[in-house]
């Protein structure tokens, strides 16, 4: 245990965000560095619980060895902490920066105090590991001669590819976009994670023998039959890209866009790429984001950096309580009001609002028409007399994702879907087609990076078992 009285002596601390007026001028990451000495103190707050809920199934989907590395950081044994971290998580630099940290919501210390700063400790262990040159390729000791195709290069596909390459399979990742990374590349803005963080990990994977092929859309440029002929197993890790639509009058007006079209363009601009389609920008515009979740927050942060003149965010659901709702007691992920870095940068937030229509001039949106709603017996009911109008030049639809895109590849394959419309798998992550596996958002529906990594690892185990007739996957 780091320090038996640490949780009594020290209070929770973490890195500060850069001041709003500075950070909205660039796309660099939001946080200032946090000193090693302070991290050691934060590690000392961990109580090394007999039942560490932080790493339970509610706390951490990859079952990170959190009390172990908290203790190692407190003792300054960073290299050992890195080893413990990599035992369960291929990409702690992604989760350390981006995870909403259900581990902290489940931390026992959080029952009557502030939880341990687990995410920040994780983030600093891996960044130190890269800085010190401790993150090296892990080369397989044998070559199995088996070939695996991974369709999709988000965190699920990448985690599976790395696990499989490390046990000696020949892995090719096929990606329809022009760069590797899935939503890490073309969804999550640079101010949440700069893309060199992704590139340095991809370099390690290349050195470990993973082959990446970009601009290959499976179902268009090649098909599953060809993949099954050329590879011994196929893993579908194509995300859940089917956005929830808002089919109201005026949806076709210019200036009304899906969040992902908007966010992808900005990540391309930051990468120095030319935009070949119609440019979407918030510069000088009154922006309304429809959808109160994380994608909406990423749209707001982007709109601020592009120079919007007004930013509003509309959410259909009622405003959550300021503290943990009684319906989500510890150690569950708490339902409560969250104020993100983007809200801090300026935003007018409205809850219980339904958009009924867009209207415009010369084919371009100028107004949203809305009304207030209440939920009665599970149904959304408009409040009479609550109709409102809001001026807008740019409307971004960030209402979540309904599941994987089916009308291309998936429907043509005869795959079984689960009750929620995601690709169905057995306990080894194999679909109803022999040798074809699925993981991440394709299998689970839109979720989190940590779940994608967890499921990528589990699917890799399933693939390896299939290829090796019963062996379980063990990385060196
Ligand atoms: C804007 C936004 C912000 C988010 N922020 C966070 C966050 O801060 N923290 C967090 O934990 N989670 C966040 N998420 C959720 C998280 O990004 C996803 O849960 C995670 O990326 C899912 O990983 P995946 O590998 O399953 O799929 P994806 O990351 O979606 O990757 C799927 C890949 O498959 C490719 N593909 C699809 N079809 C084909 C095909 N036919 N052929 C070839 N390639 C194909 C796609 O182009 C894509 O690159 C965010 C999501 C969004 C949309
Ligand atoms: S639940 Fe919190 S205090 Fe307990 S072991 Fe995990 S991080 Fe440490």
XYZ file of C-alpha atoms and ligand atoms in Angstrom:
537
model
C 0.000 0.000 0.000
C 1.355 3.373 -1.041
C 0.833 5.176 2.283
C -1.616 3.834 4.907
C -2.653 7.362 5.885
C -2.272 8.976 2.454
C -6.014 9.312 1.884
C -6.294 11.224 5.203
C -3.279 13.467 4.614
C -3.656 14.509 0.982
C -6.458 15.968 -1.119
C -7.210 15.177 -4.728
C -5.357 17.234 -7.297
C -4.950 17.098 -11.063
C -3.529 19.118 -13.932
C -5.092 22.483 -14.743
C -6.655 23.228 -18.114
C -4.934 26.017 -20.036
C -6.776 29.351 -19.683
C -9.816 29.594 -21.969
C -8.596 32.737 -23.748
C -5.351 30.996 -24.745
C -6.611 27.542 -25.572
C -9.409 28.627 -27.933
C -6.724 30.134 -30.177
C -5.241 26.743 -31.043
C -5.994 23.027 -31.326
C -3.365 21.898 -28.830
C -4.303 19.660 -25.900
C -6.235 21.297 -23.086
C -4.145 20.418 -20.052
C -0.914 21.757 -18.559
C 1.631 19.146 -17.438
C 1.416 17.760 -13.898
C 4.635 17.322 -11.919
C 6.004 13.895 -10.930
C 6.197 14.843 -7.256
C 2.491 15.740 -7.226
C 1.648 12.450 -8.957
C 3.509 10.527 -6.272
C 1.305 12.250 -3.677
C -1.831 11.385 -5.645
C -0.694 7.739 -5.822
C -0.369 7.806 -2.038
C -4.098 8.500 -1.689
C -4.930 4.982 -2.901
C -6.072 2.740 -0.033
C -5.187 -0.563 -1.796
C -8.703 -1.745 -1.074
C -9.382 -5.390 -0.291
C -12.026 -5.228 -3.015
C -10.761 -2.584 -5.436
C -13.976 -1.459 -7.115
C -11.896 0.776 -9.423
C -10.912 -2.337 -11.363
C -14.222 -4.183 -11.088
C -16.448 -4.677 -14.124
C -18.271 -1.410 -13.331
C -14.968 0.392 -12.795
C -12.620 -0.636 -15.570
C -13.515 -2.699 -18.658
C -9.849 -3.603 -19.273
C -9.395 -4.457 -15.553
C -6.358 -2.209 -15.153
C -4.142 -3.086 -12.160
C -4.901 0.282 -10.584
C -3.845 -0.200 -6.928
C -0.575 -1.781 -8.126
C 0.444 1.118 -10.330
C -0.768 3.728 -7.852
C 1.660 2.209 -5.350
C 4.495 1.947 -7.883
C 4.095 5.597 -8.882
C 4.110 6.651 -5.244
C 7.430 4.812 -4.852
C 8.846 6.365 -8.054
C 9.043 2.953 -9.774
C 7.719 4.312 -13.076
C 9.096 1.573 -15.325
C 7.433 -1.128 -13.233
C 4.219 0.911 -13.242
C 4.387 1.011 -17.048
C 4.804 -2.750 -17.208
C 1.759 -3.245 -14.978
C -0.242 -0.783 -17.075
C 0.592 -2.466 -20.378
C -0.393 -5.863 -18.971
C -4.061 -4.997 -19.383
C -4.213 -2.005 -21.736
C -2.553 -1.690 -25.153
C -3.133 2.051 -25.403
C -3.137 3.801 -22.015
C -2.166 7.050 -23.749
C -5.655 7.093 -25.340
C -7.598 6.160 -22.227
C -5.376 8.329 -19.986
C -6.342 11.346 -22.079
C -9.862 10.479 -23.158
C -11.560 8.048 -20.821
C -14.436 9.416 -18.716
C -12.875 7.248 -15.991
C -15.628 4.975 -14.652
C -12.809 3.697 -12.388
C -12.888 7.011 -10.521
C -16.689 6.900 -10.161
C -16.289 3.410 -8.663
C -13.284 4.284 -6.426
C -14.018 3.381 -2.787
C -12.492 6.649 -1.616
C -15.221 8.403 -3.597
C -17.920 7.187 -1.180
C -17.199 10.005 1.247
C -14.284 11.913 -0.295
C -12.784 12.729 -3.708
C -11.681 9.621 -5.610
C -8.058 8.877 -6.467
C -6.836 10.724 -9.612
C -6.513 7.426 -11.458
C -6.786 8.694 -15.039
C -4.075 11.318 -14.643
C -1.709 8.808 -13.066
C -2.325 6.417 -15.984
C -1.721 9.179 -18.521
C 1.569 10.204 -16.925
C 2.897 6.660 -16.605
C 2.554 6.048 -20.326
C 3.796 9.461 -21.417
C 6.891 9.018 -19.249
C 7.311 5.562 -20.763
C 7.430 7.018 -24.279
C 9.681 9.925 -23.211
C 12.165 7.568 -21.579
C 12.184 5.215 -24.575
C 10.713 2.350 -22.538
C 7.932 1.636 -25.038
C 9.563 -0.720 -27.513
C 8.191 -3.105 -30.127
C 7.215 -6.458 -28.630
C 8.252 -8.940 -31.267
C 6.676 -12.407 -31.513
C 8.842 -15.362 -30.617
C 7.183 -17.599 -33.225
C 5.477 -17.111 -36.555
C 2.264 -19.103 -36.862
C 1.965 -18.668 -40.622
C -1.701 -17.625 -40.157
C -3.091 -14.463 -41.708
C -5.720 -12.239 -40.119
C -7.582 -9.320 -41.721
C -8.884 -6.617 -39.381
C -11.519 -4.375 -40.965
C -11.431 -0.938 -39.334
C -8.584 0.815 -37.536
C -10.255 2.325 -34.462
C -9.137 1.317 -30.977
C -10.928 -2.057 -31.205
C -9.225 -3.034 -34.471
C -5.855 -1.701 -33.320
C -5.935 -3.494 -29.962
C -6.862 -6.774 -31.646
C -4.209 -6.305 -34.343
C -1.486 -5.663 -31.789
C -2.426 -8.660 -29.653
C -2.552 -10.977 -32.673
C 0.729 -9.740 -34.185
C 2.493 -10.229 -30.865
C 1.635 -13.929 -30.823
C 2.968 -14.425 -34.322
C 0.026 -14.010 -36.704
C 0.421 -11.959 -39.854
C -2.063 -9.101 -39.408
C -3.342 -6.678 -42.045
C -5.577 -3.773 -40.987
C -7.864 -2.524 -43.782
C -9.237 1.008 -43.352
C -11.581 2.923 -45.642
C -10.344 6.346 -44.522
C -7.098 7.839 -45.787
C -5.446 7.576 -42.380
C -5.386 4.971 -39.617
C -7.069 5.481 -36.237
C -10.886 5.416 -36.578
C -12.552 7.985 -34.331
C -9.215 8.631 -32.633
C -8.118 10.152 -35.948
C -11.274 11.594 -37.468
C -13.726 12.229 -34.660
C -11.947 13.184 -31.484
C -10.596 16.718 -31.888
C -6.890 17.467 -31.523
C -7.545 19.590 -28.438
C -8.582 16.354 -26.683
C -5.784 14.274 -28.209
C -3.102 15.524 -30.595
C -2.519 13.032 -33.377
C 1.216 12.487 -32.784
C 0.029 10.482 -29.777
C -1.663 8.046 -32.160
C 1.178 8.099 -34.700
C 3.856 7.073 -32.216
C 1.773 4.020 -31.228
C 1.181 3.103 -34.871
C 4.936 3.229 -35.418
C 5.401 0.656 -32.671
C 2.745 -1.551 -34.277
C 4.413 -1.324 -37.701
C 7.683 -2.425 -36.110
C 5.808 -5.330 -34.545
C 4.806 -6.428 -38.039
C 1.238 -5.090 -38.441
C 0.484 -4.021 -42.025
C -1.855 -1.059 -42.542
C -3.759 -0.482 -45.778
C -5.717 2.779 -46.039
C -8.408 3.868 -48.538
C -9.681 0.276 -48.790
C -13.406 0.041 -48.169
C -14.377 -3.578 -47.550
C -17.636 -4.123 -49.417
C -16.559 -1.722 -52.193
C -12.856 -2.185 -52.987
C -12.805 -5.784 -51.828
C -15.366 -8.116 -50.273
C -15.686 -10.628 -47.511
C -15.409 -13.625 -49.850
C -12.048 -12.357 -51.056
C -10.920 -11.733 -47.481
C -11.986 -15.212 -46.382
C -10.074 -16.676 -49.313
C -6.901 -14.678 -48.585
C -6.938 -14.738 -44.773
C -7.435 -17.420 -42.121
C -9.715 -15.196 -40.012
C -11.442 -11.820 -40.378
C -12.311 -9.377 -37.601
C -14.962 -6.723 -38.227
C -14.143 -3.626 -36.141
C -15.924 -1.047 -38.265
C -17.385 1.105 -35.524
C -21.017 2.246 -35.218
C -21.084 4.965 -37.820
C -24.823 5.214 -38.452
C -25.683 8.633 -37.003
C -29.112 9.290 -35.467
C -30.964 11.604 -37.854
C -33.455 14.397 -37.252
C -36.094 13.925 -39.969
C -37.947 17.245 -39.610
C -38.958 19.764 -42.291
C -35.980 21.835 -43.450
C -33.375 19.152 -42.660
C -32.139 19.487 -46.262
C -31.219 23.169 -45.864
C -27.584 24.162 -46.246
C -25.914 24.785 -42.917
C -27.504 21.732 -41.227
C -24.828 19.045 -40.890
C -24.055 15.811 -39.089
C -21.491 16.314 -36.330
C -19.075 13.786 -37.802
C -18.891 15.584 -41.165
C -17.987 18.741 -39.291
C -15.475 17.211 -36.857
C -13.708 15.132 -39.517
C -13.080 18.211 -41.672
C -11.464 20.105 -38.815
C -9.160 17.204 -37.919
C -8.115 17.106 -41.574
C -7.393 20.848 -41.562
C -5.273 20.500 -38.427
C -3.384 17.681 -40.170
C -2.710 20.086 -43.069
C -5.000 18.319 -45.568
C -7.049 20.060 -48.258
C -10.851 19.780 -47.916
C -12.373 18.591 -51.188
C -16.052 18.663 -50.206
C -18.197 21.661 -49.183
C -16.385 23.432 -46.325
C -18.236 23.534 -43.003
C -17.030 26.223 -40.618
C -18.442 28.075 -37.606
C -16.400 31.216 -38.231
C -18.587 34.280 -37.645
C -21.694 32.097 -37.233
C -24.443 31.535 -34.690
C -24.097 27.851 -33.938
C -26.666 25.484 -32.461
C -25.557 21.981 -31.507
C -28.425 19.522 -31.143
C -27.448 16.805 -28.688
C -26.085 17.278 -25.188
C -23.442 14.528 -25.107
C -19.716 14.298 -25.725
C -19.918 14.576 -29.505
C -21.918 17.778 -29.023
C -19.269 19.066 -26.636
C -16.555 18.304 -29.214
C -18.563 20.303 -31.795
C -18.779 23.233 -29.379
C -15.045 23.187 -28.645
C -14.349 23.143 -32.380
C -16.831 25.963 -33.052
C -15.123 28.140 -30.409
C -11.745 27.587 -32.027
C -13.124 28.395 -35.467
C -14.476 31.721 -34.148
C -18.248 31.302 -33.797
C -20.161 34.345 -32.519
C -22.709 32.400 -30.472
C -22.920 28.799 -29.285
C -26.037 27.014 -28.034
C -26.556 23.368 -27.128
C -30.024 21.800 -27.081
C -30.767 18.513 -25.344
C -34.013 16.557 -25.508
C -33.647 15.034 -22.035
C -34.294 16.982 -18.820
C -31.407 18.641 -16.977
C -29.660 16.053 -14.771
C -29.134 16.725 -11.042
C -25.921 18.559 -10.012
C -24.733 15.602 -7.927
C -25.020 11.799 -8.329
C -28.655 10.834 -8.934
C -30.186 8.389 -6.458
C -30.901 6.018 -9.355
C -27.142 5.569 -9.941
C -25.602 4.984 -6.493
C -21.886 4.296 -6.005
C -20.116 2.390 -7.642
C -22.254 2.882 -10.772
C -21.471 5.481 -13.425
C -23.289 8.499 -11.971
C -26.084 10.262 -13.760
C -25.358 13.944 -13.001
C -24.805 17.255 -14.730
C -21.422 17.386 -16.453
C -19.784 20.623 -17.511
C -17.081 20.007 -20.087
C -14.098 22.089 -21.132
C -16.170 23.262 -24.116
C -18.997 24.523 -21.896
C -16.367 26.376 -19.877
C -15.365 28.103 -23.129
C -18.861 29.541 -23.491
C -22.241 28.040 -24.288
C -25.917 28.533 -23.606
C -27.306 25.092 -22.661
C -30.995 24.234 -22.869
C -32.651 20.996 -21.735
C -36.028 19.436 -22.591
C -36.017 20.993 -26.059
C -37.257 19.297 -29.200
C -36.504 20.752 -32.642
C -39.572 20.503 -34.848
C -38.468 22.353 -37.970
C -35.680 24.301 -39.668
C -36.492 27.270 -41.856
C -34.213 29.367 -44.041
C -33.594 31.829 -46.821
C -32.126 31.089 -50.248
C -31.768 27.444 -49.319
C -29.693 28.166 -46.189
C -30.844 27.628 -42.615
C -31.626 30.780 -40.613
C -33.897 29.500 -37.827
C -34.676 26.509 -35.626
C -38.232 25.989 -34.448
C -38.500 24.205 -31.132
C -40.776 23.424 -28.239
C -40.293 22.270 -24.673
C -41.068 18.639 -23.886
C -41.782 16.507 -20.864
C -41.544 12.745 -20.467
C -44.852 11.134 -19.545
C -45.029 7.348 -19.189
C -41.898 6.966 -21.307
C -43.256 9.175 -24.090
C -42.025 12.614 -25.158
C -44.909 15.064 -24.907
C -44.700 18.665 -26.209
C -45.651 21.385 -23.706
C -48.410 23.427 -25.311
C -47.602 27.105 -25.805
C -43.843 26.484 -25.426
C -42.991 27.014 -29.101
C -39.798 29.036 -29.677
C -37.573 30.142 -32.533
C -33.805 30.519 -32.492
C -31.652 32.251 -35.115
C -28.874 30.023 -36.426
C -26.393 29.930 -39.323
C -24.914 26.536 -38.550
C -26.743 23.590 -36.966
C -24.792 20.498 -35.954
C -26.641 17.244 -35.322
C -24.897 15.355 -32.514
C -27.659 13.056 -31.323
C -25.610 9.883 -31.089
C -25.313 6.798 -33.259
C -27.858 4.057 -33.859
C -25.323 1.302 -34.614
C -23.078 -0.047 -37.344
C -23.817 0.929 -40.959
C -25.724 -2.018 -42.375
C -26.746 -1.139 -45.883
C -23.244 -1.652 -47.266
C -21.193 -4.626 -46.278
C -22.998 -6.025 -43.239
C -26.471 -6.670 -44.695
C -24.988 -8.378 -47.749
C -23.196 -10.929 -45.556
C -26.181 -12.503 -43.852
C -24.818 -11.672 -40.406
C -27.012 -12.083 -37.353
C -27.699 -8.970 -35.329
C -28.418 -8.791 -31.608
C -31.601 -7.302 -30.114
C -30.104 -3.799 -30.296
C -29.163 -4.147 -33.974
C -25.434 -4.604 -33.452
C -23.478 -7.504 -34.945
C -24.164 -10.587 -32.827
C -21.292 -12.793 -31.633
C -20.784 -15.887 -29.491
C -18.710 -15.988 -26.277
C -15.522 -16.037 -28.409
C -16.596 -12.967 -30.403
C -17.275 -15.063 -33.541
C -20.283 -14.108 -35.663
C -22.602 -16.660 -37.244
C -20.120 -16.862 -40.159
C -17.246 -19.270 -39.526
C -13.931 -17.456 -38.973
C -15.546 -13.990 -39.021
C -15.369 -12.118 -35.718
C -16.659 -8.717 -34.536
C -15.708 -6.315 -31.761
C -15.828 -2.736 -30.517
C -18.701 -0.436 -31.464
C -19.701 -2.773 -34.337
C -20.552 -5.414 -31.766
C -21.483 -3.240 -28.791
C -22.994 -0.110 -30.317
C -21.518 3.349 -29.817
C -19.528 3.220 -26.608
C -16.121 4.213 -25.236
C -12.493 3.779 -26.207
C -11.796 1.677 -23.137
C -14.570 -0.747 -24.134
C -13.233 -0.884 -27.696
C -9.776 -1.799 -26.386
C -11.237 -4.363 -23.968
C -13.313 -5.988 -26.701
C -10.490 -5.808 -29.250
C -8.357 -7.807 -26.824
C -11.117 -10.332 -26.171
C -11.845 -10.749 -29.880
C -8.123 -11.323 -30.478
C -8.307 -14.132 -27.928
C -11.249 -15.600 -29.828
C -9.430 -15.358 -33.165
C -6.276 -16.907 -31.723
C -8.233 -19.742 -30.148
C -9.913 -20.377 -33.518
C -6.598 -20.364 -35.365
C -4.727 -22.440 -32.831
C -7.562 -24.820 -32.051
C -8.135 -24.121 -28.404
C -5.082 -22.170 -27.182
C -5.808 -18.975 -25.310
C -4.071 -15.779 -26.292
C -1.025 -14.963 -24.202
C 1.148 -11.966 -25.073
C 4.839 -12.167 -24.158
C -16.929 12.807 -31.698
C -16.671 11.655 -30.789
C -15.916 11.853 -29.649
C -15.677 10.788 -28.780
N -14.937 11.026 -27.665
C -14.662 10.013 -26.831
C -13.881 10.212 -25.671
O -13.434 11.328 -25.382
N -13.630 9.145 -24.864
C -14.085 7.890 -25.148
O -13.802 6.948 -24.403
N -14.845 7.664 -26.250
C -15.128 8.689 -27.094
N -15.902 8.456 -28.204
C -16.318 7.071 -28.506
C -15.138 6.263 -29.096
O -14.418 7.067 -30.001
C -15.619 4.994 -29.769
O -16.369 4.236 -28.832
C -14.437 4.128 -30.270
O -13.619 4.852 -31.152
C -14.956 2.869 -30.958
O -13.867 2.170 -31.479
P -14.036 1.142 -32.691
O -12.664 0.649 -32.978
O -15.086 0.156 -32.370
O -14.602 1.992 -33.913
P -14.140 3.367 -34.659
O -13.189 4.163 -33.803
O -15.398 3.985 -35.061
O -13.348 2.818 -35.904
C -13.982 2.110 -36.933
C -13.167 2.253 -38.205
O -13.673 1.345 -39.183
C -13.594 1.953 -40.449
N -14.534 1.281 -41.360
C -15.892 1.246 -41.289
N -16.408 0.521 -42.296
C -15.351 0.070 -43.027
C -15.247 -0.726 -44.201
N -16.341 -1.225 -44.817
N -14.002 -0.989 -44.700
C -12.888 -0.494 -44.069
N -12.937 0.270 -42.962
C -14.143 0.551 -42.431
C -13.986 3.392 -40.156
O -13.572 4.261 -41.204
C -13.252 3.639 -38.841
O -11.949 4.146 -39.065
C -16.183 9.506 -29.070
C -16.972 9.309 -30.212
C -17.210 10.369 -31.060
C -18.046 10.153 -32.275
S -10.984 1.794 -5.306
Fe -9.788 3.738 -5.187
S -8.778 3.631 -3.206
Fe -9.481 1.536 -3.653
S -7.760 0.509 -4.687
Fe -8.984 1.457 -6.307
S -8.073 3.498 -6.638
Fe -7.295 2.730 -4.674
